[in-house]
Short mmCIF file of C-alpha atoms in Angstrom, two decimals:
data_model
loop_
_atom_site.label_atom_id
_atom_site.label_comp_id
_atom_site.label_asym_id
_atom_site.label_seq_id
_atom_site.Cartn_x
_atom_site.Cartn_y
_atom_site.Cartn_z
CA MET K 21 0.15 0.02 0.09
CA SER K 22 1.59 3.55 -1.01
CA THR K 23 1.82 6.05 1.72
CA GLU K 24 2.11 8.95 -0.28
CA ASN K 25 -1.34 10.25 -0.10
CA LEU K 26 -1.56 9.31 4.09
CA PRO K 27 -1.55 12.69 6.30
CA GLN K 28 1.98 12.90 7.39
CA SER K 29 2.88 14.05 11.35
CA PRO K 30 4.22 17.08 12.04
CA GLU K 31 8.05 16.99 12.91
CA GLN K 32 8.44 17.21 16.29
CA PRO K 33 11.05 20.24 17.15
CA PRO K 34 14.07 18.46 19.35
CA ARG K 35 14.05 19.18 22.96
CA LYS K 36 16.25 21.04 24.60
CA PRO K 37 18.76 19.80 27.15
CA ARG K 38 17.47 19.90 30.89
CA VAL K 39 19.82 21.34 32.97
CA ALA K 40 19.05 20.17 36.94
CA VAL K 41 20.73 23.10 39.20
CA VAL K 42 21.46 21.47 42.44
CA PHE K 43 22.36 23.29 45.36
CA GLY K 44 22.40 24.09 49.27
CA GLY K 45 23.40 20.88 50.89
CA ARG K 46 24.65 19.92 54.21
CA SER K 47 27.96 21.93 54.82
CA SER K 48 28.80 25.21 56.34
CA GLU K 49 28.78 26.60 52.61
CA HIS K 50 25.04 26.09 52.37
CA GLY K 51 23.80 29.64 51.91
CA ILE K 52 26.62 30.59 49.56
CA SER K 53 25.60 27.56 47.28
CA VAL K 54 22.31 29.14 47.42
CA VAL K 55 23.46 32.48 46.21
CA THR K 56 25.76 30.76 43.73
CA ALA K 57 22.41 28.86 42.23
CA GLY K 58 20.52 32.29 42.09
CA ALA K 59 23.15 33.71 39.94
CA VAL K 60 23.41 30.50 37.69
CA LEU K 61 19.46 30.60 37.32
CA ARG K 62 19.47 34.29 36.41
CA ALA K 63 22.45 33.53 33.83
CA ILE K 64 21.69 30.30 32.12
CA ASP K 65 20.19 30.62 28.62
CA ARG K 66 16.57 29.70 29.04
CA THR K 67 16.03 29.48 24.93
CA LYS K 68 18.80 27.04 25.01
CA TYR K 69 18.22 24.94 28.10
CA ASP K 70 15.28 23.68 30.45
CA VAL K 71 15.98 24.17 33.97
CA LEU K 72 15.17 22.38 36.99
CA PRO K 73 16.31 23.94 40.38
CA ILE K 74 16.65 21.07 42.85
CA GLY K 75 17.82 22.34 46.47
CA ILE K 76 19.22 20.02 49.26
CA THR K 77 18.31 21.20 52.70
CA LEU K 78 21.08 21.25 55.74
CA ASP K 79 19.48 17.90 57.12
CA GLY K 80 19.73 16.23 53.44
CA ARG K 81 16.58 16.15 52.14
CA TRP K 82 16.29 16.83 48.16
CA ALA K 83 13.64 19.79 47.51
CA LEU K 84 11.81 20.98 44.66
CA THR K 85 12.08 24.59 45.09
CA ALA K 86 10.86 27.72 43.13
CA ASP K 87 12.73 29.42 40.20
CA GLU K 88 13.00 32.38 41.82
CA PRO K 89 16.67 33.55 41.71
CA GLU K 90 15.77 36.83 43.17
CA ARG K 91 15.22 35.17 46.59
CA MET K 92 18.85 33.41 46.72
CA ALA K 93 20.78 36.43 47.88
CA ILE K 94 22.35 37.63 51.17
CA VAL K 95 20.21 40.52 52.49
CA ASP K 96 20.98 42.29 55.60
CA ARG K 97 23.66 39.84 55.97
CA GLN K 98 21.59 37.07 56.41
CA GLN K 99 22.32 33.92 53.97
CA PRO K 100 19.34 32.57 51.97
CA SER K 101 18.11 28.80 52.71
CA VAL K 102 16.68 25.87 50.80
CA ASP K 103 14.22 25.26 53.33
CA LEU K 104 12.66 29.12 53.01
CA LEU K 105 12.59 28.04 49.49
CA ALA K 106 11.02 24.62 48.91
CA GLU K 107 8.04 24.33 47.89
CA SER K 108 7.18 21.75 50.52
CA ALA K 109 8.28 20.98 53.77
CA GLU K 110 8.12 17.28 53.19
CA GLY K 111 8.41 16.26 49.81
CA GLY K 112 11.20 14.95 48.39
CA VAL K 113 13.22 14.57 44.96
CA ILE K 114 14.44 11.21 43.79
CA LEU K 115 17.21 10.73 41.29
CA PRO K 116 17.11 7.19 40.06
CA VAL K 117 20.09 5.15 40.30
CA ASP K 118 19.85 3.57 37.00
CA PRO K 119 21.77 4.75 34.09
CA SER K 120 19.03 3.91 31.59
CA ASN K 121 16.65 5.66 33.37
CA ARG K 122 17.18 9.69 33.76
CA GLU K 123 13.82 10.79 34.87
CA VAL K 124 13.45 12.69 38.26
CA VAL K 125 10.62 11.85 40.36
CA TYR K 126 8.96 14.30 43.20
CA SER K 127 7.38 12.81 46.25
CA GLU K 128 5.17 13.68 49.06
CA PRO K 129 3.82 11.64 51.71
CA GLY K 130 0.41 10.51 51.06
CA SER K 131 0.40 11.57 47.29
CA VAL K 132 1.20 9.76 43.93
CA PRO K 133 4.80 10.57 42.97
CA LYS K 134 5.05 12.77 40.25
CA ALA K 135 7.58 12.64 37.18
CA LEU K 136 9.47 15.86 36.56
CA GLY K 137 10.98 14.52 33.49
CA GLU K 138 14.35 13.33 32.38
CA VAL K 139 17.83 15.40 33.20
CA ASP K 140 20.41 15.44 30.51
CA VAL K 141 23.13 17.32 32.76
CA VAL K 142 23.18 17.93 36.61
CA PHE K 143 24.98 21.63 37.33
CA PRO K 144 26.02 21.04 40.82
CA VAL K 145 26.64 24.24 42.52
CA LEU K 146 27.31 22.79 46.11
CA HIS K 147 30.45 23.92 48.37
CA GLY K 148 32.22 21.82 50.57
CA PRO K 149 31.29 18.54 52.01
CA TYR K 150 28.48 16.42 50.66
CA GLY K 151 28.74 18.21 47.33
CA GLU K 152 32.01 19.40 46.27
CA ASP K 153 33.95 16.34 47.84
CA GLY K 154 33.16 13.67 45.37
CA THR K 155 30.03 12.32 47.07
CA LEU K 156 27.50 13.80 44.90
CA GLN K 157 30.01 13.18 42.01
CA GLY K 158 29.71 9.55 42.57
CA LEU K 159 26.04 9.41 43.07
CA LEU K 160 25.79 10.89 39.44
CA GLU K 161 28.05 8.43 38.24
CA LEU K 162 25.99 5.51 39.54
CA SER K 163 22.91 7.24 37.89
CA GLY K 164 24.51 7.89 34.42
CA VAL K 165 23.93 11.38 34.28
CA PRO K 166 26.71 13.95 32.89
CA TYR K 167 27.62 16.53 35.20
CA VAL K 168 29.48 20.16 35.39
CA GLY K 169 32.95 19.94 37.04
CA SER K 170 35.32 17.46 38.14
CA GLY K 171 34.96 13.67 38.71
CA VAL K 172 35.03 11.81 41.99
CA LEU K 173 38.57 11.72 42.43
CA ALA K 174 39.60 15.38 41.61
CA SER K 175 36.69 16.55 43.82
CA ALA K 176 38.08 14.44 46.81
CA VAL K 177 41.41 15.77 46.39
CA GLY K 178 40.26 19.34 45.70
CA GLN K 179 38.32 19.08 49.11
CA ASP K 180 41.06 17.48 51.22
CA LYS K 181 43.85 20.15 51.72
CA GLU K 182 46.24 17.47 53.08
CA TYR K 183 46.26 15.20 49.88
CA MET K 184 45.82 18.41 47.51
CA LYS K 185 49.16 19.19 48.71
CA ARG K 186 50.54 15.78 48.54
CA VAL K 187 49.39 15.50 44.68
CA PHE K 188 50.71 18.73 44.02
CA THR K 189 54.26 17.98 45.51
CA SER K 190 54.27 14.53 43.55
CA PHE K 191 53.75 16.54 40.60
CA GLY K 192 56.61 18.92 41.24
CA LEU K 193 54.64 22.17 42.14
CA LYS K 194 55.67 24.02 45.34
CA VAL K 195 53.46 24.13 48.57
CA GLY K 196 53.92 25.61 51.78
CA PRO K 197 54.86 24.23 54.99
CA TYR K 198 52.20 22.26 56.92
CA THR K 199 51.38 19.69 59.28
CA VAL K 200 48.07 17.55 59.98
CA ILE K 201 46.43 16.99 63.07
CA ARG K 202 44.08 13.57 62.87
CA PRO K 203 41.10 13.15 64.62
CA ARG K 204 42.31 9.96 66.38
CA GLU K 205 45.42 12.06 67.35
CA TRP K 206 43.67 14.89 69.06
CA GLU K 207 41.14 12.92 70.96
CA LEU K 208 43.45 10.37 72.29
CA ASP K 209 46.44 12.43 72.71
CA PRO K 210 45.79 16.14 72.86
CA ALA K 211 49.22 16.68 74.44
CA GLY K 212 51.18 15.24 71.82
CA ALA K 213 49.57 17.05 69.50
CA ARG K 214 49.95 20.39 70.60
CA LYS K 215 53.57 19.44 71.29
CA ARG K 216 53.98 18.85 67.42
CA VAL K 217 52.18 22.30 66.38
CA ALA K 218 54.53 23.77 68.66
CA GLU K 219 57.35 22.46 67.20
CA PHE K 220 56.27 23.14 63.57
CA ALA K 221 56.14 26.80 65.03
CA GLY K 222 59.63 26.48 66.73
CA GLU K 223 60.62 25.51 62.95
CA HIS K 224 58.51 27.98 60.77
CA GLY K 225 57.40 30.68 63.26
CA TRP K 226 54.47 32.17 64.42
CA PRO K 227 51.75 33.29 63.49
CA LEU K 228 50.10 29.95 62.33
CA PHE K 229 46.85 29.27 60.42
CA ILE K 230 44.66 26.71 61.97
CA LYS K 231 42.37 25.32 59.27
CA PRO K 232 39.61 22.48 58.78
CA ALA K 233 41.34 20.28 56.30
CA ARG K 234 38.10 19.83 54.56
CA ALA K 235 35.95 22.63 54.40
CA GLY K 236 36.03 25.90 51.93
CA SER K 237 34.80 29.81 52.06
CA SER K 238 37.69 30.12 54.99
CA PHE K 239 34.95 29.02 57.55
CA GLY K 240 36.47 27.73 60.96
CA ILE K 241 40.42 29.45 60.00
CA THR K 242 42.03 31.16 62.73
CA LYS K 243 45.47 32.87 62.90
CA VAL K 244 47.23 31.88 65.98
CA ASP K 245 49.84 34.15 67.04
CA SER K 246 51.06 32.11 69.97
CA PHE K 247 50.72 28.96 71.78
CA GLU K 248 48.00 30.14 73.99
CA GLY K 249 45.33 30.57 71.35
CA LEU K 250 45.83 26.93 70.11
CA ASP K 251 43.22 25.17 71.99
CA GLU K 252 40.35 27.46 70.87
CA ALA K 253 41.59 27.28 67.20
CA PHE K 254 41.31 23.67 67.36
CA GLU K 255 37.93 23.45 68.46
CA GLU K 256 36.66 26.49 66.34
CA ALA K 257 38.44 24.31 63.29
CA ARG K 258 36.74 21.29 64.72
CA ARG K 259 33.39 22.34 64.21
CA HIS K 260 33.65 22.26 60.72
CA ASP K 261 35.88 19.15 60.30
CA PRO K 262 37.47 16.85 62.68
CA LYS K 263 40.50 16.74 60.37
CA ILE K 264 43.01 19.69 60.93
CA ILE K 265 45.51 21.21 59.09
CA VAL K 266 48.11 23.60 60.12
CA GLU K 267 49.68 26.19 57.90
CA ALA K 268 52.80 28.44 58.17
CA LEU K 269 52.58 32.05 57.69
CA LEU K 270 53.73 32.66 53.67
CA ARG K 271 54.56 36.23 53.07
CA GLY K 272 54.01 37.42 49.82
CA ARG K 273 50.82 38.41 47.64
CA GLU K 274 47.58 36.32 47.18
CA ILE K 275 47.52 36.01 43.62
CA GLU K 276 44.50 33.72 42.26
CA CYS K 277 43.87 32.28 38.42
CA GLY K 278 40.93 30.82 37.07
CA VAL K 279 40.85 27.42 34.65
CA LEU K 280 37.96 26.57 32.29
CA GLU K 281 37.65 23.65 29.92
CA PHE K 282 37.17 24.35 26.42
CA GLU K 283 36.72 22.07 23.39
CA ASP K 284 40.67 21.85 22.77
CA GLY K 285 41.52 21.45 26.68
CA PRO K 286 41.81 23.78 29.76
CA ARG K 287 42.79 27.49 29.70
CA ALA K 288 43.67 29.97 32.21
CA SER K 289 41.81 33.12 32.84
CA VAL K 290 44.06 36.45 33.65
CA PRO K 291 45.18 36.17 37.01
CA ALA K 292 43.70 38.43 40.05
CA GLU K 293 45.16 39.67 43.31
CA ILE K 294 43.62 39.67 46.45
CA PRO K 295 45.00 42.90 48.43
CA PRO K 296 45.19 43.00 52.25
CA VAL K 297 41.81 43.85 53.66
CA GLN K 298 42.16 46.33 56.29
CA SER K 299 39.17 45.51 58.54
CA HIS K 300 39.75 41.55 58.39
CA ASP K 301 42.74 39.97 59.83
CA PHE K 302 43.02 37.73 56.45
CA TYR K 303 40.41 36.90 53.64
CA ASP K 304 37.97 35.04 55.64
CA PHE K 305 34.36 34.41 54.74
CA GLU K 306 33.06 37.50 56.25
CA ALA K 307 35.68 39.76 53.95
CA LYS K 308 34.88 37.30 50.64
CA TYR K 309 31.03 37.35 50.90
CA ILE K 310 29.54 40.17 53.25
CA ASP K 311 31.84 43.02 53.43
CA SER K 312 32.92 42.26 49.67
CA ALA K 313 36.58 42.95 49.61
CA PRO K 314 37.68 43.90 45.89
CA GLY K 315 39.86 41.80 44.35
CA ILE K 316 42.50 43.54 41.55
CA VAL K 317 41.47 42.13 38.21
CA PRO K 318 43.75 41.82 36.40
CA ALA K 319 46.59 41.50 38.90
CA PRO K 320 49.42 43.86 38.63
CA LEU K 321 52.07 41.69 37.62
CA THR K 322 55.05 41.59 35.00
CA GLU K 323 54.13 39.73 31.24
CA GLU K 324 56.61 36.98 32.83
CA GLN K 325 54.61 36.49 35.75
CA THR K 326 51.25 36.54 34.29
CA ALA K 327 52.28 33.67 31.99
CA GLU K 328 54.07 31.53 34.54
CA VAL K 329 51.10 31.52 37.51
CA ARG K 330 48.59 30.80 34.01
CA ARG K 331 51.04 27.96 33.12
CA LEU K 332 50.81 26.72 37.11
CA ALA K 333 47.31 26.91 37.19
CA VAL K 334 46.73 24.58 34.47
CA GLU K 335 49.55 22.33 35.67
CA ALA K 336 47.23 22.18 39.08
CA PHE K 337 44.46 21.25 37.15
CA ASP K 338 45.66 18.53 35.12
CA ALA K 339 47.65 17.37 38.33
CA ALA K 340 44.47 16.51 40.10
CA SER K 341 42.83 15.33 37.17
CA CYS K 342 40.28 18.28 37.01
CA GLU K 343 37.29 18.75 34.67
CA GLY K 344 35.19 21.65 34.01
CA LEU K 345 36.73 24.23 36.22
CA VAL K 346 38.99 25.25 38.96
CA ARG K 347 40.13 28.17 40.66
CA ALA K 348 43.95 28.06 41.84
CA ASP K 349 45.24 30.06 44.59
CA PHE K 350 48.96 30.83 44.77
CA PHE K 351 50.99 33.11 46.92
CA LEU K 352 53.92 35.16 45.01
CA THR K 353 56.42 35.19 47.75
CA GLU K 354 58.95 37.86 48.67
CA ASP K 355 61.68 35.96 46.43
CA GLY K 356 59.55 36.03 43.34
CA GLU K 357 58.24 32.53 43.50
CA PHE K 358 54.90 31.01 42.80
CA VAL K 359 53.41 28.83 45.71
CA ILE K 360 50.36 27.13 45.22
CA ASN K 361 48.02 27.11 48.39
CA GLU K 362 44.99 25.55 47.07
CA ILE K 363 42.35 24.63 44.27
CA ASN K 364 38.77 25.15 44.50
CA THR K 365 36.76 22.43 42.08
CA MET K 366 33.77 24.22 42.29
CA PRO K 367 34.75 27.71 43.47
CA GLY K 368 32.70 30.87 44.43
CA PHE K 369 30.36 31.51 41.48
CA THR K 370 28.37 34.79 42.70
CA PRO K 371 28.35 37.84 40.58
CA ILE K 372 31.17 39.36 42.72
CA SER K 373 33.24 36.15 43.09
CA MET K 374 36.56 35.89 41.69
CA TYR K 375 36.22 33.23 39.33
CA PRO K 376 33.63 35.00 37.18
CA ARG K 377 35.36 38.19 37.07
CA MET K 378 38.84 36.54 36.28
CA TRP K 379 36.95 35.13 33.12
CA GLU K 380 35.06 38.42 32.16
CA GLU K 381 38.25 40.14 32.24
CA THR K 382 39.44 37.58 29.98
CA GLY K 383 36.72 37.94 27.42
CA VAL K 384 34.12 35.34 28.75
CA ASP K 385 30.85 36.88 30.19
CA TYR K 386 28.96 35.23 32.68
CA PRO K 387 26.36 33.68 30.58
CA ARG K 388 28.84 32.28 28.20
CA LEU K 389 30.90 30.95 31.06
CA VAL K 390 27.67 28.87 32.37
CA ASP K 391 26.77 28.18 29.00
CA LEU K 392 30.83 26.57 28.28
CA LEU K 393 30.49 24.82 31.56
CA VAL K 394 27.07 22.84 30.49
CA GLN K 395 28.08 22.26 27.14
CA ALA K 396 31.97 20.61 28.40
CA ALA K 397 29.52 18.53 30.88
CA LEU K 398 27.32 17.68 27.90
CA ARG K 399 30.27 16.32 25.86
CA ARG K 400 31.48 13.99 28.48
CA SER K 401 30.43 10.95 29.31
CA THR K 402 29.78 9.17 33.03
CA GLY K 403 32.27 6.56 33.96
CA LEU K 404 35.94 5.57 33.30
CA ARG K 405 37.30 8.34 30.84
#
């Protein structure tokens, strides 16, 4: 039978890729993650992508949230939260752990689960533990859903300052002096831990920086000028992480550089400088996000210094097997040497954050930056790669 005269069904337009923006989380950086999500939701091209905002509450519930980025901002020094944005106090979003099924489901007690449609890529704008540290990335790998940013290993390395430094050292990148106090050591032999820190100070001098080993946004960090302030600093760090890293003061300039994955590989942005903040002892959370301490973009460096820090930033990206994006933080010491302090695999991404500011100065504005990150994730498969 000929089909020439049968009515033809109209060709369906291709479906836009669906991006789930996942934010909030269980870490102390919950509020900054919400702010970051607001910026991404404002910038993402709605003509090119469908968007599904999913918030994770502080107790770990995956919540369906309103797509209202104007509510995701710091107001009167108060950070936003997923609980205030959630459409229900009890409903939960379920991501199936099945590579053959990418359909997200929303369920409320006493109601029939509702399908929210398939997700093509996840943009996880989570900072700190339970999001940036490889845990969420592992879940997405099991689910077979591509995602923005680094994989399990690089995310874990980028979150743990001790192992990050060990990786960098093995690749020939210079790091500053440090020592680590593990949970068992502090709990079973606090006198021995204090003695070891005192010996470290005797070798490298005061002040020291006492930090949670696996936290970001400068939470829990104390600058200690003498042995007397050590216990209080340890307790402050342990509020965020039972593992503590102790770092010696490096005298020099703080220089940052962004790395972004393009189709032909990672490239570095122009660097920025974080000048000393007069109202703060160091560049802590309040200086970064509440008082909006200004960074200098581009950093006033020589051409040779600029080229060198950009090269080192890409080296750090490759050393930790990163993907998508990284902000690499350095000290330019008084003798003219760059020492890497740390990388952030999901750096601050608010409009005032240094990472987007550096890329804007390099010629990539915020909406294009978001698009490039989504496109890089869509090009990658999950699993071994």
